[in-house]
Short mmCIF file of C-alpha atoms (C1' of nucleotides) and ligand atoms in Angstrom, two decimals:
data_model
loop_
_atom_site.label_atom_id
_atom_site.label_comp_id
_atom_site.label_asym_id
_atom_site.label_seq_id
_atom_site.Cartn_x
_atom_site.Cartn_y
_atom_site.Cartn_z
CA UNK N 1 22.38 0.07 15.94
CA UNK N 2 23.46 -3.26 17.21
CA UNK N 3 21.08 -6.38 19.00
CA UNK N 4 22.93 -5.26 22.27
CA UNK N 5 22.10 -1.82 22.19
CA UNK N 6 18.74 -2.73 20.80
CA UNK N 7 18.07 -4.87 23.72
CA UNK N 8 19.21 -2.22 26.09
CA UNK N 9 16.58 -0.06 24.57
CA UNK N 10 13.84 -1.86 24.96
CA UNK N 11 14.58 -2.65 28.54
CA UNK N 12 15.23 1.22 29.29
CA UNK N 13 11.90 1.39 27.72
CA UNK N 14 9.97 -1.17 29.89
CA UNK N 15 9.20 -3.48 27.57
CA UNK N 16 9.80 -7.03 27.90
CA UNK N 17 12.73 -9.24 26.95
CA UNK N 18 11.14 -12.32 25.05
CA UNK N 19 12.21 -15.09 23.14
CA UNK N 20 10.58 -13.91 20.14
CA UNK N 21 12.26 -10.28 20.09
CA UNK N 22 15.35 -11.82 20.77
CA UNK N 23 15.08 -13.53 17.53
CA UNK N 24 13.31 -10.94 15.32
CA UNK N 25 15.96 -8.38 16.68
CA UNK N 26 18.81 -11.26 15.40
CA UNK N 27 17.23 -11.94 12.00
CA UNK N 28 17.28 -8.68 11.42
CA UNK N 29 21.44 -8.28 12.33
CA UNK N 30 21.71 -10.75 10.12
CA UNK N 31 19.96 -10.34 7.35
CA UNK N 32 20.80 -6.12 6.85
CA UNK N 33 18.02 -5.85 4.64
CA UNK N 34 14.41 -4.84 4.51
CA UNK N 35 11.42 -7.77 5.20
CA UNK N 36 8.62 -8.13 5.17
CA UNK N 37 6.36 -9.09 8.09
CA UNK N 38 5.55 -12.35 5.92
CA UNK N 39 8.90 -13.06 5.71
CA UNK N 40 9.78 -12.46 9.41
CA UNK N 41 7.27 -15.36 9.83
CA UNK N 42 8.97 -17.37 7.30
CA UNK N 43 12.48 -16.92 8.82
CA UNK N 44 11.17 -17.70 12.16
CA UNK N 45 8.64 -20.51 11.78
CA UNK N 46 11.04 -23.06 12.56
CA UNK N 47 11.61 -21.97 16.16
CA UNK N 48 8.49 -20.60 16.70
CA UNK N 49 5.50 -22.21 14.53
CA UNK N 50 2.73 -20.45 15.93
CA UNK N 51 3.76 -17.32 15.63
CA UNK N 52 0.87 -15.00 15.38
CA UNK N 53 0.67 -12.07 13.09
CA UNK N 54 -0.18 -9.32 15.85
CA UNK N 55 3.00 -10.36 18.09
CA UNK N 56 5.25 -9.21 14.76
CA UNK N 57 3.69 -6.24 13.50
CA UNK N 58 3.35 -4.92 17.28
CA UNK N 59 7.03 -5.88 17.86
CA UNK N 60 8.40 -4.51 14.32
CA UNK N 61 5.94 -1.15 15.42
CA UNK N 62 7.56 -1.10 18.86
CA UNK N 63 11.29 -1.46 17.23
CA UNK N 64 10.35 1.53 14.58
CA UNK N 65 8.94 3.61 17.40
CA UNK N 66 12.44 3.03 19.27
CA UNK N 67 14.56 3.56 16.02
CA UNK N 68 16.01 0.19 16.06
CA UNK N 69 14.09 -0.20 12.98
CA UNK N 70 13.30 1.97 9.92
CA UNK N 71 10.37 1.34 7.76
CA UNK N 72 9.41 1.62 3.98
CA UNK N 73 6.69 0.52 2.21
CA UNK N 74 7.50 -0.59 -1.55
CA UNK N 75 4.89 -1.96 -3.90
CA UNK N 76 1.90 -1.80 -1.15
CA UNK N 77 3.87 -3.79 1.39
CA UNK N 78 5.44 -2.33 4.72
CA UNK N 79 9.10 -3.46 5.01
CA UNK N 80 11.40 -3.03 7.97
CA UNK N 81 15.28 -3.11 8.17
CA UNK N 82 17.62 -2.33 10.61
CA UNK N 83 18.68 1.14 11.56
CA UNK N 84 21.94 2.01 9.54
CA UNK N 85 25.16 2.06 11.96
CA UNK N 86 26.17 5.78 10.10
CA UNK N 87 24.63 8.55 12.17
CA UNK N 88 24.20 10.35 9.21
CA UNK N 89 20.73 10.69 8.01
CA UNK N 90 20.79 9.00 4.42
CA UNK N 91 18.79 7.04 1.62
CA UNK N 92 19.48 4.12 -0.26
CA UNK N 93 19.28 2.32 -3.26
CA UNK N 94 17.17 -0.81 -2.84
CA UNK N 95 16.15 -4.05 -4.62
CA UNK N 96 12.79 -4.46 -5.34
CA UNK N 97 13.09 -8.56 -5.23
CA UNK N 98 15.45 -9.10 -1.99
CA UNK N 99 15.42 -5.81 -0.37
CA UNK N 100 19.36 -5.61 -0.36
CA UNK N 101 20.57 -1.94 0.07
CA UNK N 102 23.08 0.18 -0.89
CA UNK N 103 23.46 3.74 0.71
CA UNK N 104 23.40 7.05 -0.90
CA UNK N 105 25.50 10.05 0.53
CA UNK N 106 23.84 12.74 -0.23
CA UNK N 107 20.15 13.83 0.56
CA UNK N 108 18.56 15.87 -1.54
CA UNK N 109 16.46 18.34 0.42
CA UNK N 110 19.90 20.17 1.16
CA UNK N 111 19.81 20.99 -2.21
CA UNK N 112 16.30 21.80 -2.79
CA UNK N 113 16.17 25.38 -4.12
CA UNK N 114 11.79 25.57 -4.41
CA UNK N 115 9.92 27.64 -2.05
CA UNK N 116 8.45 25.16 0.36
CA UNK N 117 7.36 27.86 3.04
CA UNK N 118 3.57 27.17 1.89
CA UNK N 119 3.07 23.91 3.50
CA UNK N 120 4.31 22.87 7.14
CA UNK N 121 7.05 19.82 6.26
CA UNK N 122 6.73 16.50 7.98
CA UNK N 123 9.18 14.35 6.27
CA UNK N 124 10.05 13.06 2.70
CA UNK N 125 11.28 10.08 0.67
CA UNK N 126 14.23 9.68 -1.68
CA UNK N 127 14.95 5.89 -2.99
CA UNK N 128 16.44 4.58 -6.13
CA UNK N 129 14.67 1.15 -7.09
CA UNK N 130 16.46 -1.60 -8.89
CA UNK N 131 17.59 -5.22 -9.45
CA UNK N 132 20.92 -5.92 -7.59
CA UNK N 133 23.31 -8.50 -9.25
CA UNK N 134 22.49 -11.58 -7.48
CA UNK N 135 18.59 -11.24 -8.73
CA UNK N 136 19.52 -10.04 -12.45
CA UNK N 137 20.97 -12.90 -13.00
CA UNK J 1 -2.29 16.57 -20.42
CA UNK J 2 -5.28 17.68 -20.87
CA UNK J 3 -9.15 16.16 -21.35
CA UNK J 4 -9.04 16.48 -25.01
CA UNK J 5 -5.68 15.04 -26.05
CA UNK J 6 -6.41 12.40 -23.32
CA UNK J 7 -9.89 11.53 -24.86
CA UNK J 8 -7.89 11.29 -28.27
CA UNK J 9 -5.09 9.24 -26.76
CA UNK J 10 -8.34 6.71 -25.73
CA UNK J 11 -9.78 6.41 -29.06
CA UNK J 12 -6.36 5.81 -30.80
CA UNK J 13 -5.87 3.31 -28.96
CA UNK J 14 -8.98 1.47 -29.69
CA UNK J 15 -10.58 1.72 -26.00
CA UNK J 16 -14.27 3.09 -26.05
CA UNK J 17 -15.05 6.41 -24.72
CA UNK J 18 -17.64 6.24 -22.07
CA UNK J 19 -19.49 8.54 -20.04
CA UNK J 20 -17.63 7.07 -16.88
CA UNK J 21 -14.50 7.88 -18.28
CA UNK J 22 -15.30 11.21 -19.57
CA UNK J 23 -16.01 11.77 -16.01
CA UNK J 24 -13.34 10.56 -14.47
CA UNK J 25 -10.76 12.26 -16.77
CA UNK J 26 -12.95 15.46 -16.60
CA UNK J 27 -12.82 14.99 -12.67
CA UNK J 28 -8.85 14.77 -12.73
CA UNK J 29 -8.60 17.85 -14.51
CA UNK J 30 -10.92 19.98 -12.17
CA UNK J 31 -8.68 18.54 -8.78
CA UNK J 32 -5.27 18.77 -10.20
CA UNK J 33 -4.31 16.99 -6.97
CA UNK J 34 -4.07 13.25 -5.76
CA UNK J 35 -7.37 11.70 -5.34
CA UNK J 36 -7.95 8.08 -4.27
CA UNK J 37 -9.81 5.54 -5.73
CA UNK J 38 -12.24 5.97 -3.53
CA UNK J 39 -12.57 9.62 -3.52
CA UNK J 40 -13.11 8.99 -7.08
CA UNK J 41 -16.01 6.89 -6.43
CA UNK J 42 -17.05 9.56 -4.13
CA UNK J 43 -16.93 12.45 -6.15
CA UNK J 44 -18.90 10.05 -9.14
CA UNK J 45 -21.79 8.75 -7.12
CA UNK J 46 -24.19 11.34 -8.21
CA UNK J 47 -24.18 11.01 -11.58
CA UNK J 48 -23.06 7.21 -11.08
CA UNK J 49 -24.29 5.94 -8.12
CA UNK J 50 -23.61 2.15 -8.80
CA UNK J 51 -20.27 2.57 -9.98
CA UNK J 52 -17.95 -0.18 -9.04
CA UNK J 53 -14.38 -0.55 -8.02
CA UNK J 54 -13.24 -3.16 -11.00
CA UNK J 55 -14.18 -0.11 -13.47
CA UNK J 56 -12.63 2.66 -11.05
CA UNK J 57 -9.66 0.59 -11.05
CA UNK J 58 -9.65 -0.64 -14.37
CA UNK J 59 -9.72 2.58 -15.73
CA UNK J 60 -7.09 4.39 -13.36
CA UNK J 61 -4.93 1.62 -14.67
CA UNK J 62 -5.54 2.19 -18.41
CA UNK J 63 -5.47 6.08 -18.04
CA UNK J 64 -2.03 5.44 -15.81
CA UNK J 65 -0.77 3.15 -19.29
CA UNK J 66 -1.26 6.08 -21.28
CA UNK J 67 0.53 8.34 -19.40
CA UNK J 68 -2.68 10.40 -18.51
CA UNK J 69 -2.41 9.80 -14.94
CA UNK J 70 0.28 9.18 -12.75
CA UNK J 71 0.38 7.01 -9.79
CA UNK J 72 2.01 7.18 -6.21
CA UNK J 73 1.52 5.51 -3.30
CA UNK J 74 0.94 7.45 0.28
CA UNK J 75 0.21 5.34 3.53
CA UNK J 76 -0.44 2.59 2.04
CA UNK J 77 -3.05 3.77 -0.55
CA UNK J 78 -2.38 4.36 -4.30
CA UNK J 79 -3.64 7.69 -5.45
CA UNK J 80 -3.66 9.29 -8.90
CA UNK J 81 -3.16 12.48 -10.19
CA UNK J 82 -2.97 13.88 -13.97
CA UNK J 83 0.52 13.84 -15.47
CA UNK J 84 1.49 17.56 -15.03
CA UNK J 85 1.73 19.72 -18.25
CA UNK J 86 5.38 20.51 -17.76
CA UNK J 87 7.27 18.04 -19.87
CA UNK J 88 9.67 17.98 -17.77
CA UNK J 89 10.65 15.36 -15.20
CA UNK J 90 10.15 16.50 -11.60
CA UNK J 91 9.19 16.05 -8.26
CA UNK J 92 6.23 16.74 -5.79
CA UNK J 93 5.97 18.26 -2.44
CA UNK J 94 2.81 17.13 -1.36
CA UNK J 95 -0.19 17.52 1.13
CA UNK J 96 -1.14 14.10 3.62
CA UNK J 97 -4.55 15.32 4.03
CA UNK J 98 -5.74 16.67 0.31
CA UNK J 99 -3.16 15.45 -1.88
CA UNK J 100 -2.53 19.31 -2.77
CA UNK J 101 0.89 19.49 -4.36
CA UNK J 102 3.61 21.66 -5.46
CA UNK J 103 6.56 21.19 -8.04
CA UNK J 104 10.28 20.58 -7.36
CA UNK J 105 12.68 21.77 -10.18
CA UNK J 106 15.02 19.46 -9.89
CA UNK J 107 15.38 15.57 -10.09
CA UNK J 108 18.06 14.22 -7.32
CA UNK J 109 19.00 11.60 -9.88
CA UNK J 110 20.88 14.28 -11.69
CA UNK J 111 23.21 15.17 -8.16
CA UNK J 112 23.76 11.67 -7.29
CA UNK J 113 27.16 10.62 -7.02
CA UNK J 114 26.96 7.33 -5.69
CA UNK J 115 28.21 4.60 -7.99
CA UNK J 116 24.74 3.28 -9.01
CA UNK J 117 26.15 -0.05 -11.60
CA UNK J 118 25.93 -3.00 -8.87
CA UNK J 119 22.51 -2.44 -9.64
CA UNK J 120 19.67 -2.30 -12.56
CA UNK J 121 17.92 0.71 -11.98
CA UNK J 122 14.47 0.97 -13.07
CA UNK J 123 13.43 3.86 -11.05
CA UNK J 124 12.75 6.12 -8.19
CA UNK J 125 10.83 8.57 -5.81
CA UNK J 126 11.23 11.73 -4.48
CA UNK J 127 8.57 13.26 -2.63
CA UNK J 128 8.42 15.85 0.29
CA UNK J 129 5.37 15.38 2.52
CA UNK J 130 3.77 18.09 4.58
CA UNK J 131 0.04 19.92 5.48
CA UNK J 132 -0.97 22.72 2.97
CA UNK J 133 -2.14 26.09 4.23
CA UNK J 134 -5.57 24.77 4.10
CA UNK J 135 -5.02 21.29 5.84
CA UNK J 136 -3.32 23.10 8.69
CA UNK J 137 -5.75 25.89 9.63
"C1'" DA Y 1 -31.28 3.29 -38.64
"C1'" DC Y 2 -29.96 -1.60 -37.65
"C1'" DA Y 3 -27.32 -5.47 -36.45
"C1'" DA Y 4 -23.01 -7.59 -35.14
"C1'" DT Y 5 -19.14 -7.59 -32.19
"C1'" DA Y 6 -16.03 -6.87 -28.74
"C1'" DA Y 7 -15.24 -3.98 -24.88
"C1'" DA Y 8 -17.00 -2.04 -20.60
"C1'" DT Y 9 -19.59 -2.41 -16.55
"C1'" DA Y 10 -22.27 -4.03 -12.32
"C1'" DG Y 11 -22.65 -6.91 -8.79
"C1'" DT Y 12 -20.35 -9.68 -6.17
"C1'" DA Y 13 -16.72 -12.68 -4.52
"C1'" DA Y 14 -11.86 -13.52 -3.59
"C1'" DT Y 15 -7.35 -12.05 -2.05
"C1'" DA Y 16 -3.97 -10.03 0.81
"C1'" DA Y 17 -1.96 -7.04 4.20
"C1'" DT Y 18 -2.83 -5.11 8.37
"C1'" DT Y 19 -5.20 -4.30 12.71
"C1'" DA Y 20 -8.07 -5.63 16.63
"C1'" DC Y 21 -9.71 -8.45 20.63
"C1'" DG Y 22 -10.53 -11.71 24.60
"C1'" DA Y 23 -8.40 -15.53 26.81
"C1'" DT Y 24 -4.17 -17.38 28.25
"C1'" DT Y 25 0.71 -17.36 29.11
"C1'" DT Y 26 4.95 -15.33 30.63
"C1'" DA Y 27 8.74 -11.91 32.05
"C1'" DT Y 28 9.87 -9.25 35.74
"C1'" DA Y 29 9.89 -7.26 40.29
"C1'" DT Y 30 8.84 -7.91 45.06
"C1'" DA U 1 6.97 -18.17 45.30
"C1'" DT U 2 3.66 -14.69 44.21
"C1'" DA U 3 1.65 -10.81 42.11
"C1'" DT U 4 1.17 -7.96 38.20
"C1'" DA U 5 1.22 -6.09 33.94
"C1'" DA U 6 2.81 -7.06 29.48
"C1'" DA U 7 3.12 -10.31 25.68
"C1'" DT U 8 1.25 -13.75 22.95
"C1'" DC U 9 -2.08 -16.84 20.62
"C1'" DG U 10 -5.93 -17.90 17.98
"C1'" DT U 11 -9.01 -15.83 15.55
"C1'" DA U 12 -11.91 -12.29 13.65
"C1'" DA U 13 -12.49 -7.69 11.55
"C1'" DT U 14 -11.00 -4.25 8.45
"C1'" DT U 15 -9.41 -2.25 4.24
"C1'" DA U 16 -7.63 -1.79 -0.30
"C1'" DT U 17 -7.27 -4.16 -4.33
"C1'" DT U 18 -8.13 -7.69 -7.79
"C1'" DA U 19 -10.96 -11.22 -10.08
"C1'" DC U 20 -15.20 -13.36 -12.24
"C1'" DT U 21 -19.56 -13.77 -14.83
"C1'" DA U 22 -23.67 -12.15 -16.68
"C1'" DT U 23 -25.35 -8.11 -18.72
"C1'" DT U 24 -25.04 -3.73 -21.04
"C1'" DT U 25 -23.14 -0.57 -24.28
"C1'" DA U 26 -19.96 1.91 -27.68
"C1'" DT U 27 -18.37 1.28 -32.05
"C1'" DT U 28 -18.19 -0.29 -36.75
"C1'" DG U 29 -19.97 -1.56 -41.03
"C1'" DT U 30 -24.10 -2.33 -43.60
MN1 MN M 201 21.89 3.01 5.08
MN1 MN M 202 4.08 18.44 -11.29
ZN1 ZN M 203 18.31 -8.31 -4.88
ZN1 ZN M 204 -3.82 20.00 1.96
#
DNA sequence: ACAATAAATAGTAATAATTACGATTTATAT
DNA sequence: ATATAAATCGTAATTATTACTATTTATTGT
């Protein structure tokens, strides 16, 4: 997932172009890490200082729903990040002060040997939490 | 775990056993499942119909401490559950709608071959979500 | 049993993240 | 340019959780 194809998605979608997805769709290029809806404020406050709370969480909802974005929630707080490029379906290792990332290879449901037949599967959760070196130190 | 060596694990360290927490504990044991603070309240309000959140919480928090309950967090909402009997560390499959669950064997940590030492782990999650047989019907 | 003490609780307020809503603005198509 | 529906703002409501103070209560030692 790239901010071109991102922006070509939307459009395909009908939804608008705006200034402010523009931006949220760039931070999160850049930044290639999970945030916050707090700190999506934060990053964008100098361009747009009266950025209300409903026009990001609707916008980071809208991106998730067209799997620009994928979500987490870690310690009680929702946190976004940009689709991975790999195809592959993955997890990741993350840190629980920046959100920095690092992917894991394998998921372990392939390798899940208990019965699960009793209840109808909707989805599941594999992360490794940690410190990464630039917030150990 | 169960009610008596958690009521001992109370006394020995030097918090008073009350008739709230004798419920609560004794409420744990009877659901074996992941209940929600305010379920708790809920399922407490006849014999304790003023019972507040700071002593719901308060205690979940001590009896989490001690290892008699253990904590996750599903759609946004921290539930508890007692620490299973097996000694062994494992994993839950587990019911969105009653907090039924069912045990994994293994841990994924163990399979992981993704070179984990740019970070500091301190933990992880592995949970499978789904409806029970009940919670579909 | 009684009194002293520190912990536990109730009642309520504060906090924080998220969601909701009506009025206004704006992107897009005609 | 105009029309239209979507997007946004400013603000309020909601919800889970945490915090505070006065009061109550379990525990300990007498
Ligand atoms: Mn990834
Ligand atoms: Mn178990
Ligand atoms: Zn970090
Ligand atoms: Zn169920």
């Amino acid at each position: 997932m790239d901010v071109l194809r991102a922006i070509k998605l939307l459009k395909e979608e009908g939804y608008k172009y705006t200034d402010k997805r523009k931006h949220m769709l760039q931070l999160f290029a850049d930044e290639k890490r999970y945030l916050s809806a707090r700190e999506v404020q934060e990053f964008l406050k100098t361009n747009f200082p009266g950025l209300s709370f409903d026009t990001i969480y609707r916008n980071l909802s809208i991106f998730v729903d067209l799997g620009i974005l994928e979500e987490t929630e870690l310690d009680g707080e929702k946190k976004f990040r940009y689709t991975c490029p790999s195809g592959k379906h993955h997890h990741h290792l993350i840190c629980l002060k920046c959100g920095k990332t690092k992917e894991i290879d394998a998921c372990p449901m392939e390798k899940v040997t208990t019965d699960l037949s009793e209840f109808q599967i909707t989805g599941h959760k594999f992360e490794i939490y940690g410190y990464c070196s630039q917030c150990t130190a």
